[in-house]
PDB file of C-alpha atoms in Angstrom:
ATOM      1  CA  MET A   1      93.756 -17.744 -27.070  1.00 50.00           C
ATOM      2  CA  LYS A   2      95.912 -20.883 -27.169  1.00 55.00           C
ATOM      3  CA  MET A   3      96.354 -22.428 -30.615  1.00 55.00           C
ATOM      4  CA  GLU A   4      95.500 -25.907 -29.346  1.00 57.00           C
ATOM      5  CA  GLU A   5      92.036 -24.575 -28.345  1.00 82.00           C
ATOM      6  CA  VAL A   6      91.206 -23.569 -31.911  1.00 91.00           C
ATOM      7  CA  THR A   7      89.897 -26.192 -34.341  1.00 93.00           C
ATOM      8  CA  PHE A   8      89.463 -26.123 -38.126  1.00 95.00           C
ATOM      9  CA  PHE A   9      86.787 -27.766 -40.231  1.00 93.00           C
ATOM     10  CA  PRO A  10      86.247 -27.757 -44.010  1.00 94.00           C
ATOM     11  CA  GLN A  11      83.009 -26.221 -45.252  1.00 93.00           C
ATOM     12  CA  GLY A  12      82.710 -27.702 -48.724  1.00 91.00           C
ATOM     13  CA  ASP A  13      85.603 -27.059 -51.066  1.00 90.00           C
ATOM     14  CA  HIS A  14      85.842 -23.301 -50.650  1.00 94.00           C
ATOM     15  CA  ALA A  15      85.551 -22.437 -46.953  1.00 95.00           C
ATOM     16  CA  VAL A  16      87.100 -23.149 -43.544  1.00 95.00           C
ATOM     17  CA  ALA A  17      85.360 -22.876 -40.219  1.00 95.00           C
ATOM     18  CA  VAL A  18      87.732 -21.627 -37.471  1.00 94.00           C
ATOM     19  CA  VAL A  19      86.070 -22.713 -34.220  1.00 94.00           C
ATOM     20  CA  PHE A  20      87.162 -20.928 -31.040  1.00 90.00           C
ATOM     21  CA  ASN A  21      84.832 -22.441 -28.497  1.00 84.00           C
ATOM     22  CA  ASP A  22      81.578 -24.284 -27.989  1.00 81.00           C
ATOM     23  CA  LYS A  23      80.219 -21.643 -25.603  1.00 80.00           C
ATOM     24  CA  ILE A  24      78.306 -18.529 -26.590  1.00 80.00           C
ATOM     25  CA  ASN A  25      79.682 -15.734 -24.396  1.00 82.00           C
ATOM     26  CA  ARG A  26      81.333 -12.339 -24.646  1.00 80.00           C
ATOM     27  CA  GLU A  27      84.851 -13.670 -24.344  1.00 84.00           C
ATOM     28  CA  THR A  28      84.416 -15.964 -27.330  1.00 86.00           C
ATOM     29  CA  HIS A  29      82.711 -13.159 -29.233  1.00 84.00           C
ATOM     30  CA  SER A  30      85.670 -10.859 -28.502  1.00 84.00           C
ATOM     31  CA  GLN A  31      88.101 -13.446 -29.907  1.00 87.00           C
ATOM     32  CA  ILE A  32      85.957 -13.904 -33.021  1.00 87.00           C
ATOM     33  CA  ARG A  33      85.573 -10.199 -33.563  1.00 84.00           C
ATOM     34  CA  HIS A  34      89.309  -9.633 -33.155  1.00 86.00           C
ATOM     35  CA  PHE A  35      90.315 -12.421 -35.563  1.00 90.00           C
ATOM     36  CA  SER A  36      87.725 -11.345 -38.163  1.00 88.00           C
ATOM     37  CA  SER A  37      89.013  -7.782 -38.065  1.00 86.00           C
ATOM     38  CA  TYR A  38      92.608  -8.947 -38.290  1.00 89.00           C
ATOM     39  CA  LEU A  39      91.862 -11.109 -41.328  1.00 91.00           C
ATOM     40  CA  MET A  40      90.037  -8.337 -43.159  1.00 88.00           C
ATOM     41  CA  LYS A  41      93.041  -6.061 -42.640  1.00 89.00           C
ATOM     42  CA  ASN A  42      95.565  -8.814 -43.468  1.00 90.00           C
ATOM     43  CA  SER A  43      93.849 -10.823 -46.212  1.00 91.00           C
ATOM     44  CA  PHE A  44      95.683 -13.465 -48.209  1.00 93.00           C
ATOM     45  CA  ASP A  45      95.639 -14.195 -51.930  1.00 92.00           C
ATOM     46  CA  GLY A  46      92.498 -16.154 -52.640  1.00 93.00           C
ATOM     47  CA  MET A  47      90.512 -15.003 -49.610  1.00 95.00           C
ATOM     48  CA  VAL A  48      86.990 -14.027 -50.593  1.00 95.00           C
ATOM     49  CA  GLU A  49      85.001 -13.316 -47.441  1.00 92.00           C
ATOM     50  CA  VAL A  50      85.113 -13.530 -43.629  1.00 91.00           C
ATOM     51  CA  VAL A  51      81.860 -14.348 -41.804  1.00 88.00           C
ATOM     52  CA  PRO A  52      81.826 -14.236 -37.997  1.00 87.00           C
ATOM     53  CA  GLY A  53      79.374 -16.490 -36.117  1.00 85.00           C
ATOM     54  CA  TYR A  54      78.536 -17.281 -32.499  1.00 83.00           C
ATOM     55  CA  THR A  55      81.584 -19.453 -31.809  1.00 88.00           C
ATOM     56  CA  SER A  56      83.442 -19.520 -35.097  1.00 90.00           C
ATOM     57  CA  VAL A  57      84.738 -17.549 -38.076  1.00 92.00           C
ATOM     58  CA  THR A  58      84.049 -18.955 -41.522  1.00 94.00           C
ATOM     59  CA  VAL A  59      86.673 -17.988 -44.078  1.00 96.00           C
ATOM     60  CA  TYR A  60      85.714 -18.309 -47.743  1.00 96.00           C
ATOM     61  CA  TYR A  61      88.392 -18.685 -50.371  1.00 95.00           C
ATOM     62  CA  ASP A  62      88.845 -19.328 -54.117  1.00 94.00           C
ATOM     63  CA  PRO A  63      90.525 -22.747 -54.436  1.00 93.00           C
ATOM     64  CA  ILE A  64      91.666 -21.924 -57.960  1.00 92.00           C
ATOM     65  CA  LYS A  65      93.811 -19.071 -56.669  1.00 91.00           C
ATOM     66  CA  MET A  66      95.558 -21.183 -54.067  1.00 89.00           C
ATOM     67  CA  LYS A  67      99.065 -22.397 -54.856  1.00 85.00           C
ATOM     68  CA  SER A  68      99.094 -25.972 -53.537  1.00 85.00           C
ATOM     69  CA  VAL A  69      97.269 -29.119 -54.636  1.00 84.00           C
ATOM     70  CA  SER A  70      95.428 -29.069 -51.298  1.00 91.00           C
ATOM     71  CA  PRO A  71      93.809 -25.608 -51.032  1.00 92.00           C
ATOM     72  CA  TYR A  72      92.139 -26.480 -47.706  1.00 94.00           C
ATOM     73  CA  GLU A  73      95.399 -27.479 -46.007  1.00 94.00           C
ATOM     74  CA  GLU A  74      97.102 -24.379 -47.438  1.00 94.00           C
ATOM     75  CA  VAL A  75      94.402 -22.077 -46.085  1.00 95.00           C
ATOM     76  CA  VAL A  76      94.492 -23.747 -42.642  1.00 95.00           C
ATOM     77  CA  THR A  77      98.286 -23.226 -42.514  1.00 94.00           C
ATOM     78  CA  ILE A  78      97.830 -19.547 -43.413  1.00 93.00           C
ATOM     79  CA  LEU A  79      95.098 -19.095 -40.799  1.00 94.00           C
ATOM     80  CA  LYS A  80      97.229 -20.669 -38.107  1.00 93.00           C
ATOM     81  CA  LYS A  81     100.021 -18.201 -38.893  1.00 91.00           C
ATOM     82  CA  GLN A  82      97.507 -15.311 -38.794  1.00 90.00           C
ATOM     83  CA  LEU A  83      96.253 -16.494 -35.403  1.00 89.00           C
ATOM     84  CA  SER A  84      99.778 -16.544 -34.004  1.00 85.00           C
ATOM     85  CA  LYS A  85     100.466 -12.993 -35.192  1.00 80.00           C
ATOM     86  CA  GLN A  86      97.421 -11.158 -33.837  1.00 73.00           C
ATOM     87  CA  ASN A  87      97.671  -8.956 -30.781  1.00 61.00           C
ATOM     88  CA  GLU A  88      94.833  -9.905 -28.416  1.00 55.00           C
ATOM     89  CA  ARG A  89      95.407  -6.853 -26.266  1.00 52.00           C
ATOM     90  CA  ASN A  90      93.636  -4.673 -28.783  1.00 57.00           C
ATOM     91  CA  GLU A  91      90.177  -3.581 -27.792  1.00 60.00           C
ATOM     92  CA  PHE A  92      87.305  -2.702 -30.090  1.00 62.00           C
ATOM     93  CA  PRO A  93      84.864   0.024 -28.985  1.00 68.00           C
ATOM     94  CA  SER A  94      81.224  -0.987 -29.354  1.00 76.00           C
ATOM     95  CA  ASN A  95      78.753   1.201 -31.214  1.00 88.00           C
ATOM     96  CA  ILE A  96      75.654   1.803 -29.025  1.00 92.00           C
ATOM     97  CA  VAL A  97      72.400   1.833 -31.000  1.00 94.00           C
ATOM     98  CA  THR A  98      69.102   2.785 -29.405  1.00 95.00           C
ATOM     99  CA  ILE A  99      66.043   1.103 -30.952  1.00 95.00           C
ATOM    100  CA  PRO A 100      62.625   2.646 -30.265  1.00 96.00           C
ATOM    101  CA  VAL A 101      59.908  -0.012 -29.912  1.00 97.00           C
ATOM    102  CA  CYS A 102      56.123   0.164 -29.720  1.00 97.00           C
ATOM    103  CA  TYR A 103      55.169  -2.851 -27.605  1.00 98.00           C
ATOM    104  CA  GLY A 104      51.932  -4.854 -27.661  1.00 97.00           C
ATOM    105  CA  GLY A 105      48.682  -4.376 -29.542  1.00 96.00           C
ATOM    106  CA  LYS A 106      48.938  -4.697 -33.333  1.00 96.00           C
ATOM    107  CA  TYR A 107      52.681  -3.995 -33.063  1.00 97.00           C
ATOM    108  CA  GLY A 108      53.341  -6.883 -30.684  1.00 97.00           C
ATOM    109  CA  PRO A 109      50.511  -9.380 -30.968  1.00 97.00           C
ATOM    110  CA  ASP A 110      52.267 -12.024 -28.874  1.00 98.00           C
ATOM    111  CA  LEU A 111      53.145  -9.802 -25.893  1.00 98.00           C
ATOM    112  CA  SER A 112      50.069 -11.035 -24.032  1.00 98.00           C
ATOM    113  CA  TYR A 113      51.083 -14.654 -24.622  1.00 98.00           C
ATOM    114  CA  VAL A 114      54.636 -14.050 -23.355  1.00 98.00           C
ATOM    115  CA  ALA A 115      53.255 -12.291 -20.256  1.00 98.00           C
ATOM    116  CA  ALA A 116      50.778 -15.084 -19.535  1.00 98.00           C
ATOM    117  CA  TYR A 117      53.432 -17.750 -20.125  1.00 97.00           C
ATOM    118  CA  HIS A 118      55.519 -16.263 -17.317  1.00 98.00           C
ATOM    119  CA  ASN A 119      52.609 -15.109 -15.121  1.00 98.00           C
ATOM    120  CA  LEU A 120      53.766 -11.490 -15.564  1.00 97.00           C
ATOM    121  CA  SER A 121      51.982  -8.311 -16.581  1.00 98.00           C
ATOM    122  CA  GLU A 122      52.613  -7.030 -20.094  1.00 98.00           C
ATOM    123  CA  GLN A 123      54.282  -3.924 -18.684  1.00 97.00           C
ATOM    124  CA  LYS A 124      56.631  -6.045 -16.584  1.00 98.00           C
ATOM    125  CA  VAL A 125      57.727  -7.946 -19.687  1.00 98.00           C
ATOM    126  CA  ILE A 126      58.391  -4.606 -21.386  1.00 98.00           C
ATOM    127  CA  GLU A 127      60.394  -3.400 -18.383  1.00 98.00           C
ATOM    128  CA  ILE A 128      62.505  -6.519 -18.417  1.00 98.00           C
ATOM    129  CA  HIS A 129      63.059  -6.362 -22.172  1.00 98.00           C
ATOM    130  CA  THR A 130      64.088  -2.699 -22.110  1.00 97.00           C
ATOM    131  CA  HIS A 131      66.258  -2.999 -18.990  1.00 95.00           C
ATOM    132  CA  THR A 132      69.086  -4.890 -20.689  1.00 92.00           C
ATOM    133  CA  GLU A 133      71.886  -3.906 -23.049  1.00 93.00           C
ATOM    134  CA  TYR A 134      72.125  -6.483 -25.812  1.00 95.00           C
ATOM    135  CA  LEU A 135      75.277  -7.561 -27.672  1.00 92.00           C
ATOM    136  CA  VAL A 136      74.964  -8.212 -31.419  1.00 91.00           C
ATOM    137  CA  TYR A 137      76.735 -11.553 -31.734  1.00 88.00           C
ATOM    138  CA  MET A 138      76.189 -11.902 -35.499  1.00 84.00           C
ATOM    139  CA  ILE A 139      74.024 -10.974 -38.438  1.00 85.00           C
ATOM    140  CA  GLY A 140      72.202 -13.800 -40.213  1.00 78.00           C
ATOM    141  CA  PHE A 141      68.988 -15.688 -41.142  1.00 75.00           C
ATOM    142  CA  ALA A 142      67.862 -12.659 -43.210  1.00 79.00           C
ATOM    143  CA  PRO A 143      69.777  -9.585 -44.436  1.00 81.00           C
ATOM    144  CA  GLY A 144      70.422  -7.393 -41.400  1.00 85.00           C
ATOM    145  CA  PHE A 145      68.869  -9.758 -38.818  1.00 90.00           C
ATOM    146  CA  PRO A 146      70.762  -9.315 -35.540  1.00 91.00           C
ATOM    147  CA  TYR A 147      71.196 -12.200 -33.114  1.00 87.00           C
ATOM    148  CA  LEU A 148      71.210 -10.512 -29.712  1.00 91.00           C
ATOM    149  CA  GLY A 149      72.695 -11.876 -26.515  1.00 88.00           C
ATOM    150  CA  GLY A 150      71.872 -10.841 -22.988  1.00 89.00           C
ATOM    151  CA  MET A 151      68.107 -11.261 -22.737  1.00 94.00           C
ATOM    152  CA  SER A 152      66.848 -12.045 -19.243  1.00 95.00           C
ATOM    153  CA  GLN A 153      65.894 -15.689 -18.783  1.00 94.00           C
ATOM    154  CA  THR A 154      62.778 -14.535 -16.958  1.00 97.00           C
ATOM    155  CA  ILE A 155      61.074 -13.827 -20.327  1.00 97.00           C
ATOM    156  CA  ALA A 156      62.612 -16.615 -22.407  1.00 97.00           C
ATOM    157  CA  THR A 157      59.670 -18.107 -24.332  1.00 97.00           C
ATOM    158  CA  PRO A 158      59.451 -21.024 -26.822  1.00 96.00           C
ATOM    159  CA  ARG A 159      59.005 -20.303 -30.484  1.00 95.00           C
ATOM    160  CA  LYS A 160      55.630 -20.749 -32.121  1.00 94.00           C
ATOM    161  CA  ASP A 161      54.568 -24.285 -32.992  1.00 92.00           C
ATOM    162  CA  THR A 162      53.595 -23.035 -36.453  1.00 93.00           C
ATOM    163  CA  PRO A 163      55.677 -20.194 -37.981  1.00 91.00           C
ATOM    164  CA  LYS A 164      53.878 -17.251 -39.541  1.00 92.00           C
ATOM    165  CA  VAL A 165      54.153 -16.834 -43.321  1.00 92.00           C
ATOM    166  CA  ASN A 166      54.885 -13.111 -43.144  1.00 92.00           C
ATOM    167  CA  ILE A 167      56.215 -11.006 -40.291  1.00 94.00           C
ATOM    168  CA  PRO A 168      56.393  -7.215 -40.812  1.00 95.00           C
ATOM    169  CA  ALA A 169      59.796  -5.564 -41.012  1.00 94.00           C
ATOM    170  CA  GLY A 170      60.875  -4.103 -37.688  1.00 95.00           C
ATOM    171  CA  SER A 171      59.095  -6.713 -35.571  1.00 97.00           C
ATOM    172  CA  ILE A 172      60.799  -7.534 -32.258  1.00 97.00           C
ATOM    173  CA  GLY A 173      60.616 -11.194 -31.345  1.00 96.00           C
ATOM    174  CA  ILE A 174      61.544 -13.662 -28.637  1.00 97.00           C
ATOM    175  CA  GLY A 175      62.632 -17.142 -29.683  1.00 94.00           C
ATOM    176  CA  GLY A 176      63.651 -19.346 -26.779  1.00 92.00           C
ATOM    177  CA  GLU A 177      66.459 -17.586 -24.898  1.00 90.00           C
ATOM    178  CA  GLN A 178      67.076 -15.039 -27.633  1.00 90.00           C
ATOM    179  CA  THR A 179      65.529 -11.806 -28.840  1.00 94.00           C
ATOM    180  CA  GLY A 180      65.953 -10.287 -32.282  1.00 92.00           C
ATOM    181  CA  ILE A 181      64.592  -7.866 -34.857  1.00 95.00           C
ATOM    182  CA  TYR A 182      63.160  -8.821 -38.220  1.00 95.00           C
ATOM    183  CA  PRO A 183      64.759  -6.283 -40.610  1.00 93.00           C
ATOM    184  CA  ILE A 184      62.602  -7.190 -43.647  1.00 92.00           C
ATOM    185  CA  ASP A 185      59.194  -8.766 -44.229  1.00 93.00           C
ATOM    186  CA  SER A 186      59.841 -12.490 -43.857  1.00 91.00           C
ATOM    187  CA  PRO A 187      58.475 -15.795 -42.477  1.00 92.00           C
ATOM    188  CA  GLY A 188      59.352 -16.533 -38.853  1.00 92.00           C
ATOM    189  CA  GLY A 189      58.304 -18.341 -35.703  1.00 94.00           C
ATOM    190  CA  TRP A 190      59.385 -16.039 -32.888  1.00 96.00           C
ATOM    191  CA  GLN A 191      56.925 -14.517 -30.403  1.00 98.00           C
ATOM    192  CA  LEU A 192      56.319 -10.934 -31.517  1.00 98.00           C
ATOM    193  CA  ILE A 193      56.259  -8.475 -28.614  1.00 98.00           C
ATOM    194  CA  GLY A 194      56.756  -5.145 -30.427  1.00 98.00           C
ATOM    195  CA  GLN A 195      57.857  -3.312 -33.549  1.00 97.00           C
ATOM    196  CA  THR A 196      60.321  -0.571 -34.343  1.00 96.00           C
ATOM    197  CA  PRO A 197      59.735   2.063 -37.054  1.00 95.00           C
ATOM    198  CA  ILE A 198      63.463   2.261 -37.737  1.00 93.00           C
ATOM    199  CA  LYS A 199      64.644   0.698 -40.973  1.00 91.00           C
ATOM    200  CA  LEU A 200      67.279  -1.930 -40.130  1.00 91.00           C
ATOM    201  CA  PHE A 201      68.217  -2.897 -43.680  1.00 89.00           C
ATOM    202  CA  ASP A 202      68.470  -0.732 -46.784  1.00 85.00           C
ATOM    203  CA  GLN A 203      70.182  -2.289 -49.787  1.00 84.00           C
ATOM    204  CA  TYR A 204      70.747   1.146 -51.315  1.00 82.00           C
ATOM    205  CA  GLN A 205      72.958   2.362 -48.471  1.00 82.00           C
ATOM    206  CA  ALA A 206      76.739   2.005 -48.407  1.00 79.00           C
ATOM    207  CA  GLN A 207      76.301  -0.023 -45.204  1.00 81.00           C
ATOM    208  CA  PRO A 208      72.952  -1.798 -45.835  1.00 85.00           C
ATOM    209  CA  SER A 209      72.627  -3.178 -42.288  1.00 87.00           C
ATOM    210  CA  LEU A 210      72.062  -0.704 -39.472  1.00 90.00           C
ATOM    211  CA  LEU A 211      73.577  -3.148 -36.988  1.00 91.00           C
ATOM    212  CA  LYS A 212      76.770  -5.196 -37.114  1.00 87.00           C
ATOM    213  CA  ALA A 213      78.481  -7.763 -34.909  1.00 85.00           C
ATOM    214  CA  GLY A 214      79.850  -6.091 -31.782  1.00 86.00           C
ATOM    215  CA  ASP A 215      77.222  -3.366 -31.561  1.00 92.00           C
ATOM    216  CA  ILE A 216      75.329  -2.807 -28.328  1.00 93.00           C
ATOM    217  CA  VAL A 217      71.556  -2.458 -28.625  1.00 96.00           C
ATOM    218  CA  ARG A 218      69.273  -0.662 -26.211  1.00 96.00           C
ATOM    219  CA  PHE A 219      65.474  -0.839 -26.585  1.00 97.00           C
ATOM    220  CA  ILE A 220      63.309   2.068 -25.525  1.00 97.00           C
ATOM    221  CA  GLN A 221      59.513   2.082 -25.386  1.00 97.00           C
ATOM    222  CA  ILE A 222      57.566   4.537 -27.547  1.00 96.00           C
ATOM    223  CA  THR A 223      53.816   5.179 -27.972  1.00 96.00           C
ATOM    224  CA  PRO A 224      51.714   4.135 -30.985  1.00 95.00           C
ATOM    225  CA  GLU A 225      51.454   7.824 -31.874  1.00 93.00           C
ATOM    226  CA  LYS A 226      55.242   8.162 -31.969  1.00 93.00           C
ATOM    227  CA  PHE A 227      55.456   5.039 -34.084  1.00 93.00           C
ATOM    228  CA  GLU A 228      53.005   6.407 -36.656  1.00 90.00           C
ATOM    229  CA  ASP A 229      54.927   9.705 -36.792  1.00 88.00           C
ATOM    230  CA  TRP A 230      58.033   7.762 -37.728  1.00 84.00           C
ATOM    231  CA  GLU A 231      56.390   6.220 -40.756  1.00 65.00           C
ATOM    232  CA  VAL A 232      56.542   9.544 -42.497  1.00 55.00           C
ATOM    233  CA  GLY A 233      60.143   8.706 -43.320  1.00 51.00           C
ATOM    234  CA  ASP A 234      62.300   9.338 -40.264  1.00 53.00           C
ATOM    235  CA  HIS A 235      64.539   6.262 -39.966  1.00 51.00           C
ATOM    236  CA  THR A 236      66.901   7.362 -37.182  1.00 53.00           C
ATOM    237  CA  TRP A 237      66.491   7.539 -33.426  1.00 47.00           C
ATOM    238  CA  ARG A 238      66.652  11.046 -31.967  1.00 41.00           C
TER     239      ARG A 238
END
């Protein structure tokens, strides 16, 4: 990554957005993941949090702990030095997570709509959705909500005109060219094609979110009977 390709923008008076690109792709994601990891291992005085996004890394800092009269300029200078020091040859292995999904029916009430929208059978939509490995670009919107890249454009479907007030935790949705998983009960406007019995977010765990940026997600179809068995309390895929 060339320094002149990276831009910096203030986010209020306590954060800096480090923008790597305007394109959402795996190369940009790799740069973001690498820099985020480097910063967390080589933090500076005053740094509070590092939040990776699609094309940027937002670095939060405590302006009171900065030494200069211009905390923003000081942080940008530090970040530029950190960028010049990192070794881009390092590779990060991806954790592969298999997510069981019961598609259609009460678990995926919008599967029929998605199928009709594309003039496909419901089973064909399921085959396309489960045929891809998805990259977790970032976690956001709700605690543990993964934004997944890699969905086939053949099933890309517009969001609902009117969002639903409450979507059950574990629901698998399609919103435009993206697919994702609602980790908790929440409002939302994506087309719901299925549901997983696996718990994606647990605030009482050391790592509350099952998924993290850089993970690879694979969906696998299960029966309604298997889904109901899971509700007994088994929250891991076997």
